[in-house]
Amino acid sequence: MSPDPLPLAERLARQIASGGPISVAHYMAEANQHYYGTRDPLGAEGDFTTAPEISQMFGELIGLAIADIWMRSGRCGQAAYVELGPGRGTLASDALRAMARAAFAPPVHFVETSPALRGRQQALLPTVIHHDTIASLPEQGPLLVVANEFFDALPVRQCIRVGDEWRERVLLAREEPGRFIPVAGYRRIESGLPPIAADAPDGAILESPMAGAEIAYALAQRIARQGGAAILIDYGYEGPALGDTLQAVKAHQFADPFADPGEVDLTTHVDFTMLGNMARQAGLRVHGPVGQGDFLRQLGIDARAAQLAATAPDRAQEVQAAAHRLTDADAMGALFKVMAWTHPDWADPAGFEG
């Protein structure tokens, strides 16, 4: 039997010792690949909870929005339901149940690399077809895509202002095992920076979501060729903007993002302007972003919550608390944003009026 591999933190430290500092993007990619590949991080026993795990209402309303746009666009072709980073499959399960009420039962495709999560998804949705990347998704028929808290976990390049120069932010290993420290790299960045960089103060940080941009553009190109729509939900902002948004979560508490790589969830806030630009470049129409709270209210979450509470009065307080958490500006309603892309020949999606 071959020996167990070295812990990720030790492997990264050895990379640094032999080849010099590593970029924040490299660190984040390695850490999250290990993290998601070795566990189910969701729920009370995990590290964080996503909207679909809070209430069935979230997935149901997404499913109805998907079915609605498909029907109003002429029920085009054999559409496929695609989810990027589908967690345990909870959102898809709730969405598909709602779609079925609208007599819409598309085949289900998940882009997921985690063996642990693939197992949970397969148990819940036995007919799901898994993909490592979007490249192997069906090439015929419209794609109806949902990405909830997917782009936030992709690696970003961080640049830092040093005097009148911009340099890439890189990591060195601390003497204490498992811990790293971010510093300014030696190479000056000469191009590719947005205008906002020109007047940034010393020490300012600028994040460049190159991995997210590449995936977004490739996905948008597929929708432009095949038809369809995408609904993207994440916490984020309309950029470009200055600031360090890299954060770590462990056991539902914030943690040091530069300690114990692969054992904490690393994320950054999503630049929705970038996502919209990638879609427009591919020829799609862009809707939003709007706050998650406004989006869900327009889709009818208040009526659905009242219906669920009436059906199960003993759960009425729980249902209302979940609706509040999903929609209130002080909870997830404002920080989390929703954007939709549609093929130019498809109808406008619900949830973006006003």
CSV table of N, CA, C and O in Angstrom, one decimal, residues 136-241:
chain,number,residue,atom,x,y,z
A,136,SER,N,-18.3,19.1,-21.5
A,136,SER,CA,-19.0,17.9,-21.9
A,136,SER,C,-20.5,18.0,-21.8
A,136,SER,O,-21.2,16.9,-21.9
A,137,LEU,N,-21.1,19.1,-21.5
A,137,LEU,CA,-22.5,19.3,-21.4
A,137,LEU,C,-23.1,19.0,-22.8
A,137,LEU,O,-22.4,19.1,-23.8
A,138,PRO,N,-24.4,18.7,-22.9
A,138,PRO,CA,-25.1,18.4,-24.2
A,138,PRO,C,-24.8,19.5,-25.2
A,138,PRO,O,-24.9,20.7,-24.8
A,139,GLU,N,-24.6,19.1,-26.4
A,139,GLU,CA,-24.3,20.1,-27.4
A,139,GLU,C,-25.5,20.4,-28.3
A,139,GLU,O,-25.5,21.3,-29.2
A,140,GLN,N,-26.6,19.7,-28.1
A,140,GLN,CA,-27.8,19.9,-28.8
A,140,GLN,C,-28.9,20.3,-27.8
A,140,GLN,O,-29.0,19.7,-26.7
A,141,GLY,N,-29.7,21.3,-28.2
A,141,GLY,CA,-30.9,21.7,-27.3
A,141,GLY,C,-30.5,22.8,-26.4
A,141,GLY,O,-29.3,22.9,-26.0
A,142,PRO,N,-31.5,23.5,-25.9
A,142,PRO,CA,-31.2,24.6,-25.0
A,142,PRO,C,-30.7,24.2,-23.6
A,142,PRO,O,-31.0,23.1,-23.2
A,143,LEU,N,-29.9,25.0,-23.0
A,143,LEU,CA,-29.4,24.8,-21.7
A,143,LEU,C,-30.0,25.8,-20.7
A,143,LEU,O,-30.0,27.0,-20.9
A,144,LEU,N,-30.6,25.2,-19.7
A,144,LEU,CA,-31.2,26.0,-18.6
A,144,LEU,C,-30.4,25.9,-17.4
A,144,LEU,O,-30.4,24.9,-16.7
A,145,VAL,N,-29.6,26.9,-17.1
A,145,VAL,CA,-28.5,26.8,-16.2
A,145,VAL,C,-28.8,27.5,-14.9
A,145,VAL,O,-29.3,28.6,-14.9
A,146,VAL,N,-28.4,26.9,-13.8
A,146,VAL,CA,-28.5,27.5,-12.4
A,146,VAL,C,-27.1,27.4,-11.8
A,146,VAL,O,-26.5,26.3,-11.8
A,147,ALA,N,-26.6,28.5,-11.3
A,147,ALA,CA,-25.4,28.5,-10.5
A,147,ALA,C,-25.6,29.3,-9.2
A,147,ALA,O,-25.6,30.5,-9.2
A,148,ASN,N,-25.8,28.6,-8.2
A,148,ASN,CA,-26.0,29.2,-6.8
A,148,ASN,C,-24.7,29.0,-6.0
A,148,ASN,O,-24.3,27.9,-5.7
A,149,GLU,N,-24.1,30.1,-5.6
A,149,GLU,CA,-22.8,30.1,-4.9
A,149,GLU,C,-21.8,29.2,-5.6
A,149,GLU,O,-21.2,28.3,-4.9
A,150,PHE,N,-21.6,29.4,-6.8
A,150,PHE,CA,-20.6,28.7,-7.6
A,150,PHE,C,-19.4,29.6,-7.9
A,150,PHE,O,-18.2,29.2,-7.6
A,151,PHE,N,-19.6,30.7,-8.4
A,151,PHE,CA,-18.5,31.6,-8.8
A,151,PHE,C,-17.7,32.1,-7.7
A,151,PHE,O,-16.5,32.4,-7.8
A,152,ASP,N,-18.3,32.2,-6.5
A,152,ASP,CA,-17.5,32.7,-5.3
A,152,ASP,C,-16.4,31.8,-4.9
A,152,ASP,O,-15.5,32.2,-4.2
A,153,ALA,N,-16.4,30.5,-5.2
A,153,ALA,CA,-15.4,29.6,-4.8
A,153,ALA,C,-14.3,29.4,-5.8
A,153,ALA,O,-13.4,28.6,-5.6
A,154,LEU,N,-14.4,30.1,-7.0
A,154,LEU,CA,-13.3,30.0,-8.0
A,154,LEU,C,-12.2,30.9,-7.6
A,154,LEU,O,-12.3,32.0,-7.0
A,155,PRO,N,-10.9,30.5,-8.0
A,155,PRO,CA,-9.8,31.3,-7.6
A,155,PRO,C,-9.7,32.7,-8.3
A,155,PRO,O,-10.1,32.8,-9.4
A,156,VAL,N,-9.2,33.7,-7.5
A,156,VAL,CA,-9.1,35.0,-8.1
A,156,VAL,C,-7.6,35.4,-8.0
A,156,VAL,O,-6.9,35.0,-7.1
A,157,ARG,N,-7.2,36.2,-8.9
A,157,ARG,CA,-5.8,36.8,-8.8
A,157,ARG,C,-6.0,38.1,-8.0
A,157,ARG,O,-6.8,38.9,-8.2
A,158,GLN,N,-5.1,38.3,-7.0
A,158,GLN,CA,-5.1,39.5,-6.2
A,158,GLN,C,-3.8,40.3,-6.6
A,158,GLN,O,-2.7,39.8,-6.6
A,159,CYS,N,-4.1,41.6,-6.8
A,159,CYS,CA,-3.0,42.5,-7.1
A,159,CYS,C,-3.0,43.6,-6.0
A,159,CYS,O,-4.0,44.0,-5.5
A,160,ILE,N,-1.8,44.0,-5.6
A,160,ILE,CA,-1.6,45.0,-4.5
A,160,ILE,C,-0.8,46.2,-5.0
A,160,ILE,O,0.2,46.1,-5.7
A,161,ARG,N,-1.3,47.4,-4.6
A,161,ARG,CA,-0.6,48.6,-4.9
A,161,ARG,C,0.6,48.8,-4.0
A,161,ARG,O,0.5,48.8,-2.8
A,162,VAL,N,1.8,49.0,-4.6
A,162,VAL,CA,3.0,49.2,-3.8
A,162,VAL,C,3.7,50.5,-4.4
A,162,VAL,O,4.2,50.5,-5.5
A,163,GLY,N,3.5,51.6,-3.7
A,163,GLY,CA,4.0,52.9,-4.2
A,163,GLY,C,3.2,53.2,-5.5
A,163,GLY,O,1.9,53.3,-5.4
A,164,ASP,N,3.9,53.5,-6.6
A,164,ASP,CA,3.2,53.8,-7.8
A,164,ASP,C,3.1,52.5,-8.7
A,164,ASP,O,2.8,52.7,-9.9
A,165,GLU,N,3.3,51.4,-8.2
A,165,GLU,CA,3.3,50.1,-9.0
A,165,GLU,C,2.2,49.2,-8.5
A,165,GLU,O,1.7,49.3,-7.3
A,166,TRP,N,1.8,48.3,-9.3
A,166,TRP,CA,0.9,47.2,-9.0
A,166,TRP,C,1.7,45.9,-9.1
A,166,TRP,O,2.4,45.7,-10.1
A,167,ARG,N,1.6,45.0,-8.1
A,167,ARG,CA,2.2,43.7,-8.1
A,167,ARG,C,1.2,42.6,-7.7
A,167,ARG,O,0.3,42.9,-7.0
A,168,GLU,N,1.5,41.4,-8.1
A,168,GLU,CA,0.6,40.3,-7.7
A,168,GLU,C,0.9,40.0,-6.3
A,168,GLU,O,2.0,40.0,-5.8
A,169,ARG,N,-0.2,39.7,-5.6
A,169,ARG,CA,-0.1,39.3,-4.2
A,169,ARG,C,0.3,37.8,-4.1
A,169,ARG,O,-0.4,37.0,-4.8
A,170,VAL,N,1.3,37.4,-3.4
A,170,VAL,CA,1.8,36.0,-3.4
A,170,VAL,C,1.9,35.6,-1.9
A,170,VAL,O,1.8,36.4,-1.0
A,171,LEU,N,2.1,34.3,-1.7
A,171,LEU,CA,2.2,33.8,-0.3
A,171,LEU,C,3.6,33.2,0.0
A,171,LEU,O,4.2,32.5,-0.9
A,172,LEU,N,4.0,33.4,1.2
A,172,LEU,CA,5.2,32.8,1.7
A,172,LEU,C,4.7,31.9,2.9
A,172,LEU,O,3.7,32.1,3.5
A,173,ALA,N,5.5,30.9,3.2
A,173,ALA,CA,5.2,30.0,4.3
A,173,ALA,C,5.7,30.6,5.6
A,173,ALA,O,6.8,31.1,5.7
A,174,ARG,N,4.9,30.6,6.7
A,174,ARG,CA,5.3,31.0,8.0
A,174,ARG,C,6.1,29.8,8.6
A,174,ARG,O,6.1,28.7,8.2
A,175,GLU,N,6.8,30.1,9.7
A,175,GLU,CA,7.5,29.1,10.4
A,175,GLU,C,6.5,28.1,11.1
A,175,GLU,O,6.8,26.9,11.2
A,176,GLU,N,5.4,28.7,11.5
A,176,GLU,CA,4.4,27.8,12.1
A,176,GLU,C,3.7,26.9,11.1
A,176,GLU,O,3.2,27.5,10.1
A,177,PRO,N,3.7,25.6,11.2
A,177,PRO,CA,3.2,24.7,10.2
A,177,PRO,C,1.7,25.1,9.9
A,177,PRO,O,0.9,25.4,10.8
A,178,GLY,N,1.4,25.0,8.6
A,178,GLY,CA,0.0,25.2,8.1
A,178,GLY,C,-0.4,26.6,8.0
A,178,GLY,O,-1.5,26.9,7.7
A,179,ARG,N,0.5,27.6,8.1
A,179,ARG,CA,0.2,29.0,8.0
A,179,ARG,C,1.0,29.7,7.0
A,179,ARG,O,2.2,29.4,6.8
A,180,PHE,N,0.4,30.7,6.3
A,180,PHE,CA,1.1,31.4,5.3
A,180,PHE,C,0.8,32.9,5.4
A,180,PHE,O,-0.1,33.3,6.2
A,181,ILE,N,1.6,33.7,4.8
A,181,ILE,CA,1.5,35.1,4.9
A,181,ILE,C,1.5,35.7,3.5
A,181,ILE,O,2.4,35.4,2.6
A,182,PRO,N,0.6,36.6,3.2
A,182,PRO,CA,0.5,37.3,1.9
A,182,PRO,C,1.5,38.5,1.8
A,182,PRO,O,1.6,39.3,2.8
A,183,VAL,N,2.2,38.6,0.7
A,183,VAL,CA,3.1,39.7,0.5
A,183,VAL,C,3.0,40.1,-0.9
A,183,VAL,O,2.4,39.5,-1.8
A,184,ALA,N,3.6,41.3,-1.2
A,184,ALA,CA,3.7,41.8,-2.6
A,184,ALA,C,4.8,41.0,-3.4
A,184,ALA,O,5.9,40.9,-2.9
A,185,GLY,N,4.5,40.5,-4.5
A,185,GLY,CA,5.5,39.9,-5.4
A,185,GLY,C,6.5,40.9,-5.9
A,185,GLY,O,6.3,42.1,-5.8
A,186,TYR,N,7.5,40.4,-6.6
A,186,TYR,CA,8.5,41.2,-7.2
A,186,TYR,C,8.2,41.8,-8.5
A,186,TYR,O,8.6,42.9,-8.9
A,187,ARG,N,7.3,41.1,-9.3
A,187,ARG,CA,7.1,41.5,-10.7
A,187,ARG,C,6.1,42.6,-10.7
A,187,ARG,O,5.0,42.5,-10.1
A,188,ARG,N,6.4,43.6,-11.5
A,188,ARG,CA,5.4,44.7,-11.7
A,188,ARG,C,4.4,44.3,-12.8
A,188,ARG,O,4.7,43.7,-13.8
A,189,ILE,N,3.1,44.7,-12.5
A,189,ILE,CA,2.1,44.4,-13.4
A,189,ILE,C,1.9,45.6,-14.3
A,189,ILE,O,1.6,46.7,-13.9
A,190,GLU,N,2.1,45.4,-15.6
A,190,GLU,CA,2.1,46.5,-16.5
A,190,GLU,C,0.8,46.8,-17.3
A,190,GLU,O,0.5,47.8,-17.8
A,191,SER,N,0.0,45.7,-17.4
A,191,SER,CA,-1.2,45.8,-18.2
A,191,SER,C,-2.4,45.0,-17.6
A,191,SER,O,-2.2,44.2,-16.7
A,192,GLY,N,-3.5,45.2,-18.2
A,192,GLY,CA,-4.7,44.4,-17.8
A,192,GLY,C,-5.4,45.0,-16.6
A,192,GLY,O,-6.4,44.3,-16.1
A,193,LEU,N,-5.1,46.1,-16.1
A,193,LEU,CA,-5.7,46.7,-14.9
A,193,LEU,C,-6.8,47.7,-15.3
A,193,LEU,O,-6.7,48.4,-16.3
A,194,PRO,N,-8.0,47.7,-14.6
A,194,PRO,CA,-9.0,48.6,-15.0
A,194,PRO,C,-8.7,50.1,-14.6
A,194,PRO,O,-7.7,50.3,-13.8
A,195,PRO,N,-9.4,51.0,-15.1
A,195,PRO,CA,-9.1,52.5,-14.9
A,195,PRO,C,-9.1,52.8,-13.4
A,195,PRO,O,-8.3,53.7,-12.9
A,196,ILE,N,-9.9,52.1,-12.6
A,196,ILE,CA,-9.9,52.4,-11.1
A,196,ILE,C,-8.6,52.2,-10.5
A,196,ILE,O,-8.3,52.8,-9.4
A,197,ALA,N,-7.7,51.4,-11.1
A,197,ALA,CA,-6.4,51.2,-10.5
A,197,ALA,C,-5.5,52.4,-10.5
A,197,ALA,O,-4.6,52.5,-9.6
A,198,ALA,N,-5.7,53.3,-11.4
A,198,ALA,CA,-4.8,54.5,-11.6
A,198,ALA,C,-4.7,55.3,-10.3
A,198,ALA,O,-3.6,55.8,-10.0
A,199,ASP,N,-5.8,55.6,-9.6
A,199,ASP,CA,-5.8,56.5,-8.5
A,199,ASP,C,-5.9,55.7,-7.2
A,199,ASP,O,-6.3,56.3,-6.1
A,200,ALA,N,-5.7,54.4,-7.2
A,200,ALA,CA,-5.8,53.6,-5.9
A,200,ALA,C,-4.7,54.0,-4.9
A,200,ALA,O,-3.5,54.3,-5.3
A,201,PRO,N,-5.0,54.0,-3.6
A,201,PRO,CA,-3.9,54.3,-2.6
A,201,PRO,C,-2.9,53.2,-2.4
A,201,PRO,O,-3.2,52.0,-2.8
A,202,ASP,N,-1.8,53.5,-1.8
A,202,ASP,CA,-0.8,52.5,-1.5
A,202,ASP,C,-1.5,51.4,-0.6
A,202,ASP,O,-2.2,51.7,0.3
A,203,GLY,N,-1.2,50.1,-0.9
A,203,GLY,CA,-1.7,49.0,-0.2
A,203,GLY,C,-3.1,48.5,-0.6
A,203,GLY,O,-3.6,47.5,-0.1
A,204,ALA,N,-3.7,49.2,-1.6
A,204,ALA,CA,-5.0,48.8,-2.1
A,204,ALA,C,-4.9,47.4,-2.8
A,204,ALA,O,-3.8,47.1,-3.4
A,205,ILE,N,-6.0,46.7,-2.8
A,205,ILE,CA,-6.0,45.4,-3.4
A,205,ILE,C,-7.1,45.3,-4.4
A,205,ILE,O,-8.2,45.9,-4.3
A,206,LEU,N,-6.7,44.8,-5.6
A,206,LEU,CA,-7.7,44.6,-6.7
A,206,LEU,C,-7.7,43.1,-7.1
A,206,LEU,O,-6.7,42.5,-7.3
A,207,GLU,N,-9.0,42.6,-7.1
A,207,GLU,CA,-9.1,41.2,-7.4
A,207,GLU,C,-9.6,41.0,-8.9
A,207,GLU,O,-10.4,41.8,-9.4
A,208,SER,N,-8.9,40.1,-9.5
A,208,SER,CA,-9.2,39.8,-11.0
A,208,SER,C,-9.7,38.3,-11.1
A,208,SER,O,-8.9,37.4,-10.9
A,209,PRO,N,-11.0,38.2,-11.3
A,209,PRO,CA,-11.6,36.8,-11.4
A,209,PRO,C,-11.4,36.1,-12.7
A,209,PRO,O,-12.4,35.9,-13.4
A,210,MET,N,-10.2,35.8,-13.1
A,210,MET,CA,-9.9,35.3,-14.4
A,210,MET,C,-10.5,33.9,-14.6
A,210,MET,O,-11.1,33.6,-15.7
A,211,ALA,N,-10.5,33.0,-13.6
A,211,ALA,CA,-11.1,31.7,-13.7
A,211,ALA,C,-12.6,31.8,-13.9
A,211,ALA,O,-13.2,31.2,-14.8
A,212,GLY,N,-13.3,32.7,-13.2
A,212,GLY,CA,-14.7,32.9,-13.3
A,212,GLY,C,-15.0,33.5,-14.7
A,212,GLY,O,-16.0,33.1,-15.3
A,213,ALA,N,-14.2,34.4,-15.2
A,213,ALA,CA,-14.5,35.0,-16.5
A,213,ALA,C,-14.4,34.0,-17.6
A,213,ALA,O,-15.2,34.0,-18.5
A,214,GLU,N,-13.4,33.1,-17.5
A,214,GLU,CA,-13.3,32.1,-18.5
A,214,GLU,C,-14.4,31.2,-18.5
A,214,GLU,O,-15.0,30.8,-19.6
A,215,ILE,N,-14.9,30.7,-17.4
A,215,ILE,CA,-16.0,29.8,-17.3
A,215,ILE,C,-17.3,30.5,-17.8
A,215,ILE,O,-18.1,29.9,-18.5
A,216,ALA,N,-17.5,31.7,-17.3
A,216,ALA,CA,-18.7,32.5,-17.7
A,216,ALA,C,-18.8,32.7,-19.2
A,216,ALA,O,-19.9,32.5,-19.8
A,217,TYR,N,-17.7,33.0,-19.8
A,217,TYR,CA,-17.7,33.3,-21.2
A,217,TYR,C,-18.0,32.0,-22.0
A,217,TYR,O,-18.8,32.0,-23.0
A,218,ALA,N,-17.3,30.9,-21.6
A,218,ALA,CA,-17.6,29.6,-22.3
A,218,ALA,C,-19.0,29.2,-22.1
A,218,ALA,O,-19.6,28.6,-23.1
A,219,LEU,N,-19.6,29.3,-21.0
A,219,LEU,CA,-21.0,29.0,-20.7
A,219,LEU,C,-21.9,29.9,-21.6
A,219,LEU,O,-22.8,29.4,-22.2
A,220,ALA,N,-21.6,31.1,-21.6
A,220,ALA,CA,-22.5,32.1,-22.4
A,220,ALA,C,-22.4,31.7,-23.9
A,220,ALA,O,-23.4,31.8,-24.6
A,221,GLN,N,-21.2,31.3,-24.3
A,221,GLN,CA,-21.1,30.9,-25.8
A,221,GLN,C,-22.0,29.7,-26.1
A,221,GLN,O,-22.6,29.6,-27.1
A,222,ARG,N,-22.1,28.8,-25.1
A,222,ARG,CA,-22.9,27.6,-25.3
A,222,ARG,C,-24.4,28.0,-25.4
A,222,ARG,O,-25.1,27.5,-26.3
A,223,ILE,N,-24.8,28.9,-24.5
A,223,ILE,CA,-26.2,29.3,-24.5
A,223,ILE,C,-26.5,30.1,-25.8
A,223,ILE,O,-27.6,30.0,-26.4
A,224,ALA,N,-25.5,30.9,-26.3
A,224,ALA,CA,-25.7,31.6,-27.5
A,224,ALA,C,-25.9,30.7,-28.7
A,224,ALA,O,-26.7,31.0,-29.6
A,225,ARG,N,-25.2,29.6,-28.7
A,225,ARG,CA,-25.3,28.6,-29.8
A,225,ARG,C,-26.5,27.8,-29.7
A,225,ARG,O,-27.1,27.5,-30.8
A,226,GLN,N,-26.9,27.4,-28.5
A,226,GLN,CA,-27.9,26.3,-28.4
A,226,GLN,C,-29.2,26.9,-27.9
A,226,GLN,O,-30.2,26.1,-28.0
A,227,GLY,N,-29.3,28.1,-27.4
A,227,GLY,CA,-30.5,28.6,-26.8
A,227,GLY,C,-30.5,28.3,-25.3
A,227,GLY,O,-29.7,27.5,-24.8
A,228,GLY,N,-31.4,29.1,-24.6
A,228,GLY,CA,-31.5,28.8,-23.2
A,228,GLY,C,-31.3,30.0,-22.4
A,228,GLY,O,-31.4,31.2,-22.9
A,229,ALA,N,-31.1,29.8,-21.1
A,229,ALA,CA,-31.0,30.9,-20.1
A,229,ALA,C,-30.1,30.4,-18.9
A,229,ALA,O,-29.9,29.2,-18.8
A,230,ALA,N,-29.7,31.4,-18.1
A,230,ALA,CA,-28.9,31.0,-16.9
A,230,ALA,C,-29.4,32.0,-15.8
A,230,ALA,O,-29.7,33.1,-16.1
A,231,ILE,N,-29.5,31.4,-14.6
A,231,ILE,CA,-29.8,32.2,-13.4
A,231,ILE,C,-28.6,32.0,-12.5
A,231,ILE,O,-28.2,30.9,-12.1
A,232,LEU,N,-27.9,33.1,-12.1
A,232,LEU,CA,-26.7,33.1,-11.3
A,232,LEU,C,-27.0,33.8,-10.0
A,232,LEU,O,-27.4,35.0,-10.0
A,233,ILE,N,-26.7,33.1,-8.9
A,233,ILE,CA,-27.0,33.7,-7.6
A,233,ILE,C,-25.7,33.6,-6.7
A,233,ILE,O,-25.1,32.5,-6.7
A,234,ASP,N,-25.3,34.7,-6.2
A,234,ASP,CA,-24.1,34.7,-5.3
A,234,ASP,C,-24.0,36.0,-4.5
A,234,ASP,O,-24.8,36.9,-4.8
A,235,TYR,N,-23.1,36.0,-3.6
A,235,TYR,CA,-22.9,37.3,-2.9
A,235,TYR,C,-21.8,38.0,-3.7
A,235,TYR,O,-20.8,37.4,-4.1
A,236,GLY,N,-22.0,39.3,-3.8
A,236,GLY,CA,-21.1,40.0,-4.7
A,236,GLY,C,-21.4,41.5,-4.8
A,236,GLY,O,-22.2,42.1,-4.1
A,237,TYR,N,-20.8,42.1,-5.9
A,237,TYR,CA,-20.9,43.5,-6.1
A,237,TYR,C,-20.8,43.8,-7.6
A,237,TYR,O,-20.6,42.9,-8.4
A,238,GLU,N,-21.0,45.1,-8.0
A,238,GLU,CA,-20.9,45.5,-9.3
A,238,GLU,C,-19.6,46.2,-9.5
A,238,GLU,O,-19.4,47.3,-9.0
A,239,GLY,N,-18.6,45.6,-10.1
A,239,GLY,CA,-17.3,46.1,-10.2
A,239,GLY,C,-17.0,46.9,-11.4
A,239,GLY,O,-17.9,47.2,-12.2
A,240,PRO,N,-15.7,47.1,-11.7
A,240,PRO,CA,-14.6,46.8,-10.8
A,240,PRO,C,-14.6,47.6,-9.5
A,240,PRO,O,-15.1,48.7,-9.5
A,241,ALA,N,-14.0,47.1,-8.5
A,241,ALA,CA,-13.9,47.7,-7.2
A,241,ALA,C,-12.6,47.3,-6.5
A,241,ALA,O,-12.1,46.2,-6.7
